[in-house]
């Protein structure tokens, strides 16, 4: 007797073999991370809702004092536009601000070294934040309707599809801004300034100036107005309108992706990827 106990071999079965992570695992991890941030820091999440409602309150009550009946007549369109604006700001900052934070924290290199690549991780993190923004903006929308006593047509499929495609173009702008952030680091003032430009895009006169339909948010905003104010369902839109909505969303997303890839590669060549 040697006093040693023989042990059965471990890891001989196929189930014990390590399996490479897939995009499904990445998406699940990113969504779970966003859920944890929302749960562990509820004060910040609630603060965002309160700030959005505060600005709408200033717009609503201030407008009633200045414009009176004119504001009341256009209130439904204002609510729909403000709802889209909150979604747009969330989609835009989901990539640009998040990458800026990663640069400041010094954790950007972790995204670079993942087997999925930097861009897919940033995109999925942006999508996860957009999902959260949809939930918080829905709360803002519900409070706005209660506050003003307004009724809108809220078909879930139509609203989610049209608004989702509309803010996809903004997600592309966020990608481009994120790439510029990696290259030049601190450009927060310029990023914040662009958010107010979304107001002009959402209120663009697509009927009087048809070329504005090719700008981010403009065509999607017009379709969302028709859906929420006039009650037009998704399948009632023309194929040309739907095709243009998809084309604008995909075009700006791909354009932002190209800018992001170029900026990150240039940052690597210059050796400033991890600097701050």
PDB file of C-alpha atoms in Angstrom:
ATOM      1  CA  UNK A   1       0.000   0.000   0.000  1.00  0.00           C
ATOM      2  CA  UNK A   2       1.461   3.324  -0.967  1.00  0.00           C
ATOM      3  CA  UNK A   3      -1.252   5.370   0.721  1.00  0.00           C
ATOM      4  CA  UNK A   4      -2.206   7.035  -2.554  1.00  0.00           C
ATOM      5  CA  UNK A   5      -5.687   6.768  -4.026  1.00  0.00           C
ATOM      6  CA  UNK A   6      -6.015   6.376  -7.717  1.00  0.00           C
ATOM      7  CA  UNK A   7      -8.244   8.934  -9.337  1.00  0.00           C
ATOM      8  CA  UNK A   8     -10.317   8.461 -12.386  1.00  0.00           C
ATOM      9  CA  UNK A   9      -9.193  10.525 -15.358  1.00  0.00           C
ATOM     10  CA  UNK A  10     -10.975  13.845 -15.608  1.00  0.00           C
ATOM     11  CA  UNK A  11     -12.057  15.593 -18.767  1.00  0.00           C
ATOM     12  CA  UNK A  12     -12.238  12.530 -20.978  1.00  0.00           C
ATOM     13  CA  UNK A  13     -15.848  13.171 -22.003  1.00  0.00           C
ATOM     14  CA  UNK A  14     -16.863  15.463 -24.809  1.00  0.00           C
ATOM     15  CA  UNK A  15     -18.932  17.595 -22.428  1.00  0.00           C
ATOM     16  CA  UNK A  16     -15.777  18.595 -20.538  1.00  0.00           C
ATOM     17  CA  UNK A  17     -14.068  19.994 -23.598  1.00  0.00           C
ATOM     18  CA  UNK A  18     -13.988  23.812 -23.672  1.00  0.00           C
ATOM     19  CA  UNK A  19     -16.266  25.268 -26.273  1.00  0.00           C
ATOM     20  CA  UNK A  20     -15.624  28.545 -28.045  1.00  0.00           C
ATOM     21  CA  UNK A  21     -17.963  31.363 -27.140  1.00  0.00           C
ATOM     22  CA  UNK A  22     -20.496  32.377 -29.766  1.00  0.00           C
ATOM     23  CA  UNK A  23     -22.221  35.652 -30.520  1.00  0.00           C
ATOM     24  CA  UNK A  24     -25.192  34.311 -28.589  1.00  0.00           C
ATOM     25  CA  UNK A  25     -23.061  34.109 -25.444  1.00  0.00           C
ATOM     26  CA  UNK A  26     -21.696  37.588 -26.124  1.00  0.00           C
ATOM     27  CA  UNK A  27     -25.181  39.064 -26.577  1.00  0.00           C
ATOM     28  CA  UNK A  28     -26.437  37.349 -23.430  1.00  0.00           C
ATOM     29  CA  UNK A  29     -23.476  38.593 -21.392  1.00  0.00           C
ATOM     30  CA  UNK A  30     -23.861  42.160 -22.662  1.00  0.00           C
ATOM     31  CA  UNK A  31     -27.609  42.209 -21.955  1.00  0.00           C
ATOM     32  CA  UNK A  32     -27.034  40.776 -18.485  1.00  0.00           C
ATOM     33  CA  UNK A  33     -24.366  43.411 -17.827  1.00  0.00           C
ATOM     34  CA  UNK A  34     -26.804  46.150 -18.794  1.00  0.00           C
ATOM     35  CA  UNK A  35     -29.428  44.620 -16.518  1.00  0.00           C
ATOM     36  CA  UNK A  36     -26.994  44.572 -13.596  1.00  0.00           C
ATOM     37  CA  UNK A  37     -26.046  48.215 -14.155  1.00  0.00           C
ATOM     38  CA  UNK A  38     -29.729  49.163 -14.195  1.00  0.00           C
ATOM     39  CA  UNK A  39     -30.495  47.184 -11.019  1.00  0.00           C
ATOM     40  CA  UNK A  40     -27.416  48.147  -9.009  1.00  0.00           C
ATOM     41  CA  UNK A  41     -27.609  51.840  -9.853  1.00  0.00           C
ATOM     42  CA  UNK A  42     -31.343  52.567  -9.849  1.00  0.00           C
ATOM     43  CA  UNK A  43     -30.866  56.172  -8.744  1.00  0.00           C
ATOM     44  CA  UNK A  44     -29.025  56.955 -11.976  1.00  0.00           C
ATOM     45  CA  UNK A  45     -31.677  55.251 -14.099  1.00  0.00           C
ATOM     46  CA  UNK A  46     -34.515  57.024 -12.310  1.00  0.00           C
ATOM     47  CA  UNK A  47     -32.597  60.293 -12.571  1.00  0.00           C
ATOM     48  CA  UNK A  48     -32.528  59.974 -16.353  1.00  0.00           C
ATOM     49  CA  UNK A  49     -36.306  59.554 -16.425  1.00  0.00           C
ATOM     50  CA  UNK A  50     -36.821  62.514 -14.109  1.00  0.00           C
ATOM     51  CA  UNK A  51     -34.569  64.752 -16.225  1.00  0.00           C
ATOM     52  CA  UNK A  52     -36.419  63.768 -19.408  1.00  0.00           C
ATOM     53  CA  UNK A  53     -39.761  64.534 -17.766  1.00  0.00           C
ATOM     54  CA  UNK A  54     -38.425  67.817 -16.391  1.00  0.00           C
ATOM     55  CA  UNK A  55     -37.445  69.052 -19.846  1.00  0.00           C
ATOM     56  CA  UNK A  56     -40.788  67.979 -21.250  1.00  0.00           C
ATOM     57  CA  UNK A  57     -42.558  69.791 -18.420  1.00  0.00           C
ATOM     58  CA  UNK A  58     -40.647  72.966 -19.254  1.00  0.00           C
ATOM     59  CA  UNK A  59     -41.536  72.512 -22.922  1.00  0.00           C
ATOM     60  CA  UNK A  60     -45.199  71.781 -22.219  1.00  0.00           C
ATOM     61  CA  UNK A  61     -46.046  74.339 -19.544  1.00  0.00           C
ATOM     62  CA  UNK A  62     -43.777  77.002 -21.002  1.00  0.00           C
ATOM     63  CA  UNK A  63     -45.301  76.442 -24.415  1.00  0.00           C
ATOM     64  CA  UNK A  64     -48.819  76.731 -23.040  1.00  0.00           C
ATOM     65  CA  UNK A  65     -47.988  80.146 -21.583  1.00  0.00           C
ATOM     66  CA  UNK A  66     -46.427  81.391 -24.807  1.00  0.00           C
ATOM     67  CA  UNK A  67     -48.353  79.632 -27.568  1.00  0.00           C
ATOM     68  CA  UNK A  68     -51.619  78.637 -25.913  1.00  0.00           C
ATOM     69  CA  UNK A  69     -53.985  76.872 -28.312  1.00  0.00           C
ATOM     70  CA  UNK A  70     -51.314  76.547 -30.990  1.00  0.00           C
ATOM     71  CA  UNK A  71     -49.367  74.205 -28.726  1.00  0.00           C
ATOM     72  CA  UNK A  72     -52.476  72.216 -27.849  1.00  0.00           C
ATOM     73  CA  UNK A  73     -53.281  71.631 -31.512  1.00  0.00           C
ATOM     74  CA  UNK A  74     -49.808  70.211 -32.182  1.00  0.00           C
ATOM     75  CA  UNK A  75     -49.343  68.463 -28.831  1.00  0.00           C
ATOM     76  CA  UNK A  76     -49.681  64.926 -30.194  1.00  0.00           C
ATOM     77  CA  UNK A  77     -46.885  65.505 -32.690  1.00  0.00           C
ATOM     78  CA  UNK A  78     -44.717  67.109 -30.015  1.00  0.00           C
ATOM     79  CA  UNK A  79     -45.120  64.093 -27.724  1.00  0.00           C
ATOM     80  CA  UNK A  80     -44.281  61.663 -30.528  1.00  0.00           C
ATOM     81  CA  UNK A  81     -41.246  63.732 -31.507  1.00  0.00           C
ATOM     82  CA  UNK A  82     -40.022  64.037 -27.926  1.00  0.00           C
ATOM     83  CA  UNK A  83     -40.373  60.280 -27.481  1.00  0.00           C
ATOM     84  CA  UNK A  84     -38.219  59.714 -30.561  1.00  0.00           C
ATOM     85  CA  UNK A  85     -35.710  62.297 -29.309  1.00  0.00           C
ATOM     86  CA  UNK A  86     -35.221  60.445 -25.993  1.00  0.00           C
ATOM     87  CA  UNK A  87     -34.656  57.230 -27.937  1.00  0.00           C
ATOM     88  CA  UNK A  88     -32.203  58.965 -30.268  1.00  0.00           C
ATOM     89  CA  UNK A  89     -30.122  60.435 -27.462  1.00  0.00           C
ATOM     90  CA  UNK A  90     -29.949  57.028 -25.795  1.00  0.00           C
ATOM     91  CA  UNK A  91     -28.932  55.267 -29.012  1.00  0.00           C
ATOM     92  CA  UNK A  92     -26.306  57.880 -29.868  1.00  0.00           C
ATOM     93  CA  UNK A  93     -24.702  58.046 -26.438  1.00  0.00           C
ATOM     94  CA  UNK A  94     -24.846  54.257 -26.028  1.00  0.00           C
ATOM     95  CA  UNK A  95     -21.792  53.901 -28.252  1.00  0.00           C
ATOM     96  CA  UNK A  96     -20.034  57.271 -28.177  1.00  0.00           C
ATOM     97  CA  UNK A  97     -20.262  57.913 -24.423  1.00  0.00           C
ATOM     98  CA  UNK A  98     -19.618  54.288 -23.526  1.00  0.00           C
ATOM     99  CA  UNK A  99     -16.415  54.178 -25.540  1.00  0.00           C
ATOM    100  CA  UNK A 100     -15.349  57.487 -23.993  1.00  0.00           C
ATOM    101  CA  UNK A 101     -15.874  55.987 -20.545  1.00  0.00           C
ATOM    102  CA  UNK A 102     -13.858  52.890 -21.464  1.00  0.00           C
ATOM    103  CA  UNK A 103     -11.007  55.129 -22.598  1.00  0.00           C
ATOM    104  CA  UNK A 104     -11.029  57.033 -19.298  1.00  0.00           C
ATOM    105  CA  UNK A 105     -11.242  53.864 -17.205  1.00  0.00           C
ATOM    106  CA  UNK A 106      -8.353  52.252 -19.072  1.00  0.00           C
ATOM    107  CA  UNK A 107     -10.409  49.162 -19.964  1.00  0.00           C
ATOM    108  CA  UNK A 108     -10.527  49.727 -23.708  1.00  0.00           C
ATOM    109  CA  UNK A 109      -7.825  47.141 -24.381  1.00  0.00           C
ATOM    110  CA  UNK A 110     -10.073  44.378 -23.061  1.00  0.00           C
ATOM    111  CA  UNK A 111     -12.461  45.001 -25.921  1.00  0.00           C
ATOM    112  CA  UNK A 112      -9.629  44.985 -28.438  1.00  0.00           C
ATOM    113  CA  UNK A 113      -8.328  41.588 -27.303  1.00  0.00           C
ATOM    114  CA  UNK A 114     -11.669  39.763 -27.395  1.00  0.00           C
ATOM    115  CA  UNK A 115     -11.984  37.026 -30.031  1.00  0.00           C
ATOM    116  CA  UNK A 116     -15.073  38.768 -31.422  1.00  0.00           C
ATOM    117  CA  UNK A 117     -13.319  42.027 -32.261  1.00  0.00           C
ATOM    118  CA  UNK A 118     -13.834  45.546 -30.975  1.00  0.00           C
ATOM    119  CA  UNK A 119     -16.651  46.623 -33.317  1.00  0.00           C
ATOM    120  CA  UNK A 120     -19.063  43.686 -32.651  1.00  0.00           C
ATOM    121  CA  UNK A 121     -18.662  44.134 -28.886  1.00  0.00           C
ATOM    122  CA  UNK A 122     -19.313  47.873 -29.138  1.00  0.00           C
ATOM    123  CA  UNK A 123     -22.315  47.282 -31.399  1.00  0.00           C
ATOM    124  CA  UNK A 124     -23.917  44.733 -29.089  1.00  0.00           C
ATOM    125  CA  UNK A 125     -23.313  46.977 -26.085  1.00  0.00           C
ATOM    126  CA  UNK A 126     -25.037  49.738 -28.002  1.00  0.00           C
ATOM    127  CA  UNK A 127     -27.981  47.483 -28.842  1.00  0.00           C
ATOM    128  CA  UNK A 128     -28.289  46.482 -25.182  1.00  0.00           C
ATOM    129  CA  UNK A 129     -28.431  50.130 -24.148  1.00  0.00           C
ATOM    130  CA  UNK A 130     -31.022  50.812 -26.840  1.00  0.00           C
ATOM    131  CA  UNK A 131     -33.206  48.062 -25.361  1.00  0.00           C
ATOM    132  CA  UNK A 132     -32.925  49.728 -21.951  1.00  0.00           C
ATOM    133  CA  UNK A 133     -33.621  53.118 -23.513  1.00  0.00           C
ATOM    134  CA  UNK A 134     -36.801  51.751 -25.081  1.00  0.00           C
ATOM    135  CA  UNK A 135     -38.007  50.688 -21.619  1.00  0.00           C
ATOM    136  CA  UNK A 136     -37.196  54.009 -19.941  1.00  0.00           C
ATOM    137  CA  UNK A 137     -38.580  56.037 -22.859  1.00  0.00           C
ATOM    138  CA  UNK A 138     -41.793  54.028 -22.665  1.00  0.00           C
ATOM    139  CA  UNK A 139     -42.128  55.146 -19.040  1.00  0.00           C
ATOM    140  CA  UNK A 140     -41.502  58.751 -20.095  1.00  0.00           C
ATOM    141  CA  UNK A 141     -44.116  58.416 -22.847  1.00  0.00           C
ATOM    142  CA  UNK A 142     -46.710  57.012 -20.441  1.00  0.00           C
ATOM    143  CA  UNK A 143     -46.154  59.874 -17.979  1.00  0.00           C
ATOM    144  CA  UNK A 144     -46.348  62.445 -20.791  1.00  0.00           C
ATOM    145  CA  UNK A 145     -49.693  61.056 -21.921  1.00  0.00           C
ATOM    146  CA  UNK A 146     -51.041  61.102 -18.367  1.00  0.00           C
ATOM    147  CA  UNK A 147     -49.695  64.580 -17.742  1.00  0.00           C
ATOM    148  CA  UNK A 148     -51.255  66.099 -20.847  1.00  0.00           C
ATOM    149  CA  UNK A 149     -54.348  63.910 -21.131  1.00  0.00           C
ATOM    150  CA  UNK A 150     -53.411  63.070 -24.718  1.00  0.00           C
ATOM    151  CA  UNK A 151     -54.243  59.855 -26.530  1.00  0.00           C
ATOM    152  CA  UNK A 152     -52.022  58.299 -29.162  1.00  0.00           C
ATOM    153  CA  UNK A 153     -52.208  55.167 -31.262  1.00  0.00           C
ATOM    154  CA  UNK A 154     -49.620  52.850 -29.711  1.00  0.00           C
ATOM    155  CA  UNK A 155     -49.515  49.685 -31.775  1.00  0.00           C
ATOM    156  CA  UNK A 156     -46.448  47.937 -30.275  1.00  0.00           C
ATOM    157  CA  UNK A 157     -45.271  46.293 -33.496  1.00  0.00           C
ATOM    158  CA  UNK A 158     -45.520  49.499 -35.511  1.00  0.00           C
ATOM    159  CA  UNK A 159     -43.956  51.766 -32.893  1.00  0.00           C
ATOM    160  CA  UNK A 160     -41.055  49.427 -32.120  1.00  0.00           C
ATOM    161  CA  UNK A 161     -40.320  48.671 -35.779  1.00  0.00           C
ATOM    162  CA  UNK A 162     -40.470  52.259 -37.044  1.00  0.00           C
ATOM    163  CA  UNK A 163     -38.736  53.823 -34.035  1.00  0.00           C
ATOM    164  CA  UNK A 164     -36.131  51.036 -33.955  1.00  0.00           C
ATOM    165  CA  UNK A 165     -35.197  51.530 -37.608  1.00  0.00           C
ATOM    166  CA  UNK A 166     -35.241  55.311 -37.183  1.00  0.00           C
ATOM    167  CA  UNK A 167     -32.712  55.274 -34.343  1.00  0.00           C
ATOM    168  CA  UNK A 168     -30.532  52.696 -36.107  1.00  0.00           C
ATOM    169  CA  UNK A 169     -29.198  55.543 -38.237  1.00  0.00           C
ATOM    170  CA  UNK A 170     -28.361  57.416 -35.028  1.00  0.00           C
ATOM    171  CA  UNK A 171     -26.578  54.302 -33.775  1.00  0.00           C
ATOM    172  CA  UNK A 172     -24.390  54.619 -36.856  1.00  0.00           C
ATOM    173  CA  UNK A 173     -23.618  58.229 -35.931  1.00  0.00           C
ATOM    174  CA  UNK A 174     -22.722  57.016 -32.454  1.00  0.00           C
ATOM    175  CA  UNK A 175     -20.348  54.484 -33.983  1.00  0.00           C
ATOM    176  CA  UNK A 176     -18.600  57.203 -35.966  1.00  0.00           C
ATOM    177  CA  UNK A 177     -18.409  59.436 -32.883  1.00  0.00           C
ATOM    178  CA  UNK A 178     -17.024  56.516 -30.871  1.00  0.00           C
ATOM    179  CA  UNK A 179     -14.264  56.006 -33.400  1.00  0.00           C
ATOM    180  CA  UNK A 180     -13.345  59.685 -33.273  1.00  0.00           C
ATOM    181  CA  UNK A 181     -13.340  59.435 -29.465  1.00  0.00           C
ATOM    182  CA  UNK A 182     -10.817  56.587 -29.606  1.00  0.00           C
ATOM    183  CA  UNK A 183      -8.608  58.701 -31.838  1.00  0.00           C
ATOM    184  CA  UNK A 184      -8.882  62.115 -30.163  1.00  0.00           C
ATOM    185  CA  UNK A 185     -10.019  61.093 -26.638  1.00  0.00           C
ATOM    186  CA  UNK A 186     -11.765  64.100 -25.087  1.00  0.00           C
ATOM    187  CA  UNK A 187     -14.402  65.490 -27.476  1.00  0.00           C
ATOM    188  CA  UNK A 188     -17.357  65.323 -25.094  1.00  0.00           C
ATOM    189  CA  UNK A 189     -18.492  68.897 -25.792  1.00  0.00           C
ATOM    190  CA  UNK A 190     -18.838  68.189 -29.505  1.00  0.00           C
ATOM    191  CA  UNK A 191     -20.660  64.932 -28.828  1.00  0.00           C
ATOM    192  CA  UNK A 192     -23.158  66.676 -26.563  1.00  0.00           C
ATOM    193  CA  UNK A 193     -23.705  69.419 -29.132  1.00  0.00           C
ATOM    194  CA  UNK A 194     -24.720  66.892 -31.776  1.00  0.00           C
ATOM    195  CA  UNK A 195     -27.530  65.612 -29.558  1.00  0.00           C
ATOM    196  CA  UNK A 196     -29.383  68.906 -29.925  1.00  0.00           C
ATOM    197  CA  UNK A 197     -29.076  68.569 -33.686  1.00  0.00           C
ATOM    198  CA  UNK A 198     -31.451  65.622 -33.430  1.00  0.00           C
ATOM    199  CA  UNK A 199     -34.251  68.109 -32.710  1.00  0.00           C
ATOM    200  CA  UNK A 200     -33.779  69.659 -36.147  1.00  0.00           C
ATOM    201  CA  UNK A 201     -33.654  66.233 -37.795  1.00  0.00           C
ATOM    202  CA  UNK A 202     -36.827  65.038 -36.063  1.00  0.00           C
ATOM    203  CA  UNK A 203     -38.698  68.204 -37.044  1.00  0.00           C
ATOM    204  CA  UNK A 204     -37.313  68.299 -40.604  1.00  0.00           C
ATOM    205  CA  UNK A 205     -39.965  69.313 -43.201  1.00  0.00           C
ATOM    206  CA  UNK A 206     -39.915  66.130 -45.252  1.00  0.00           C
ATOM    207  CA  UNK A 207     -42.980  67.171 -47.256  1.00  0.00           C
ATOM    208  CA  UNK A 208     -41.634  70.585 -48.250  1.00  0.00           C
ATOM    209  CA  UNK A 209     -38.056  69.386 -48.696  1.00  0.00           C
ATOM    210  CA  UNK A 210     -38.085  65.725 -49.849  1.00  0.00           C
ATOM    211  CA  UNK A 211     -34.278  65.505 -49.800  1.00  0.00           C
ATOM    212  CA  UNK A 212     -34.368  65.625 -45.995  1.00  0.00           C
ATOM    213  CA  UNK A 213     -35.785  62.089 -46.004  1.00  0.00           C
ATOM    214  CA  UNK A 214     -32.245  60.842 -46.583  1.00  0.00           C
ATOM    215  CA  UNK A 215     -31.016  62.422 -43.335  1.00  0.00           C
ATOM    216  CA  UNK A 216     -30.944  60.425 -40.086  1.00  0.00           C
ATOM    217  CA  UNK A 217     -34.239  60.401 -38.166  1.00  0.00           C
ATOM    218  CA  UNK A 218     -36.112  62.671 -40.601  1.00  0.00           C
ATOM    219  CA  UNK A 219     -38.021  60.023 -42.567  1.00  0.00           C
ATOM    220  CA  UNK A 220     -38.432  57.789 -39.527  1.00  0.00           C
ATOM    221  CA  UNK A 221     -39.827  60.700 -37.536  1.00  0.00           C
ATOM    222  CA  UNK A 222     -42.406  61.453 -40.223  1.00  0.00           C
ATOM    223  CA  UNK A 223     -43.490  57.800 -40.290  1.00  0.00           C
ATOM    224  CA  UNK A 224     -43.643  57.595 -36.499  1.00  0.00           C
ATOM    225  CA  UNK A 225     -45.835  60.705 -36.436  1.00  0.00           C
ATOM    226  CA  UNK A 226     -48.239  59.047 -38.857  1.00  0.00           C
ATOM    227  CA  UNK A 227     -48.205  55.852 -36.817  1.00  0.00           C
ATOM    228  CA  UNK A 228     -48.759  57.421 -33.385  1.00  0.00           C
ATOM    229  CA  UNK A 229     -50.952  60.388 -34.334  1.00  0.00           C
ATOM    230  CA  UNK A 230     -52.909  59.134 -37.340  1.00  0.00           C
ATOM    231  CA  UNK A 231     -52.979  55.446 -36.353  1.00  0.00           C
ATOM    232  CA  UNK A 232     -51.263  54.108 -39.495  1.00  0.00           C
ATOM    233  CA  UNK A 233     -50.117  50.518 -38.973  1.00  0.00           C
ATOM    234  CA  UNK A 234     -46.830  49.101 -40.196  1.00  0.00           C
ATOM    235  CA  UNK A 235     -48.410  47.086 -43.005  1.00  0.00           C
ATOM    236  CA  UNK A 236     -50.340  50.147 -44.189  1.00  0.00           C
ATOM    237  CA  UNK A 237     -47.218  52.082 -45.147  1.00  0.00           C
ATOM    238  CA  UNK A 238     -46.131  52.006 -48.754  1.00  0.00           C
ATOM    239  CA  UNK A 239     -43.236  49.817 -49.838  1.00  0.00           C
ATOM    240  CA  UNK A 240     -41.304  52.893 -50.905  1.00  0.00           C
ATOM    241  CA  UNK A 241     -41.577  54.415 -47.426  1.00  0.00           C
ATOM    242  CA  UNK A 242     -40.546  51.188 -45.718  1.00  0.00           C
ATOM    243  CA  UNK A 243     -37.725  50.591 -48.185  1.00  0.00           C
ATOM    244  CA  UNK A 244     -36.333  54.088 -47.659  1.00  0.00           C
ATOM    245  CA  UNK A 245     -36.566  53.685 -43.876  1.00  0.00           C
ATOM    246  CA  UNK A 246     -34.540  50.457 -44.016  1.00  0.00           C
ATOM    247  CA  UNK A 247     -32.058  51.866 -46.535  1.00  0.00           C
ATOM    248  CA  UNK A 248     -31.346  54.971 -44.443  1.00  0.00           C
ATOM    249  CA  UNK A 249     -30.937  52.874 -41.279  1.00  0.00           C
ATOM    250  CA  UNK A 250     -28.567  50.366 -42.883  1.00  0.00           C
ATOM    251  CA  UNK A 251     -26.659  53.023 -44.831  1.00  0.00           C
ATOM    252  CA  UNK A 252     -25.823  55.173 -41.817  1.00  0.00           C
ATOM    253  CA  UNK A 253     -25.046  52.145 -39.654  1.00  0.00           C
ATOM    254  CA  UNK A 254     -22.592  50.800 -42.228  1.00  0.00           C
ATOM    255  CA  UNK A 255     -21.113  54.259 -42.729  1.00  0.00           C
ATOM    256  CA  UNK A 256     -20.592  54.674 -38.990  1.00  0.00           C
ATOM    257  CA  UNK A 257     -19.046  51.202 -38.830  1.00  0.00           C
ATOM    258  CA  UNK A 258     -16.556  52.098 -41.574  1.00  0.00           C
ATOM    259  CA  UNK A 259     -15.562  55.330 -39.790  1.00  0.00           C
ATOM    260  CA  UNK A 260     -15.215  53.423 -36.518  1.00  0.00           C
ATOM    261  CA  UNK A 261     -12.940  50.796 -38.071  1.00  0.00           C
ATOM    262  CA  UNK A 262     -10.802  53.415 -39.803  1.00  0.00           C
ATOM    263  CA  UNK A 263     -10.415  55.515 -36.647  1.00  0.00           C
ATOM    264  CA  UNK A 264      -9.483  52.557 -34.433  1.00  0.00           C
ATOM    265  CA  UNK A 265      -6.946  51.278 -36.963  1.00  0.00           C
ATOM    266  CA  UNK A 266      -5.395  54.720 -37.239  1.00  0.00           C
ATOM    267  CA  UNK A 267      -5.234  54.923 -33.434  1.00  0.00           C
ATOM    268  CA  UNK A 268      -3.343  51.622 -33.428  1.00  0.00           C
ATOM    269  CA  UNK A 269      -0.882  52.856 -36.033  1.00  0.00           C
ATOM    270  CA  UNK A 270      -0.294  56.043 -34.073  1.00  0.00           C
ATOM    271  CA  UNK A 271       0.069  54.100 -30.820  1.00  0.00           C
ATOM    272  CA  UNK A 272      -2.605  56.127 -29.019  1.00  0.00           C
ATOM    273  CA  UNK A 273      -5.225  53.432 -28.616  1.00  0.00           C
ATOM    274  CA  UNK A 274      -4.756  53.032 -24.877  1.00  0.00           C
ATOM    275  CA  UNK A 275      -3.598  56.561 -24.107  1.00  0.00           C
ATOM    276  CA  UNK A 276      -5.674  59.176 -22.374  1.00  0.00           C
TER     277      UNK A 276
END
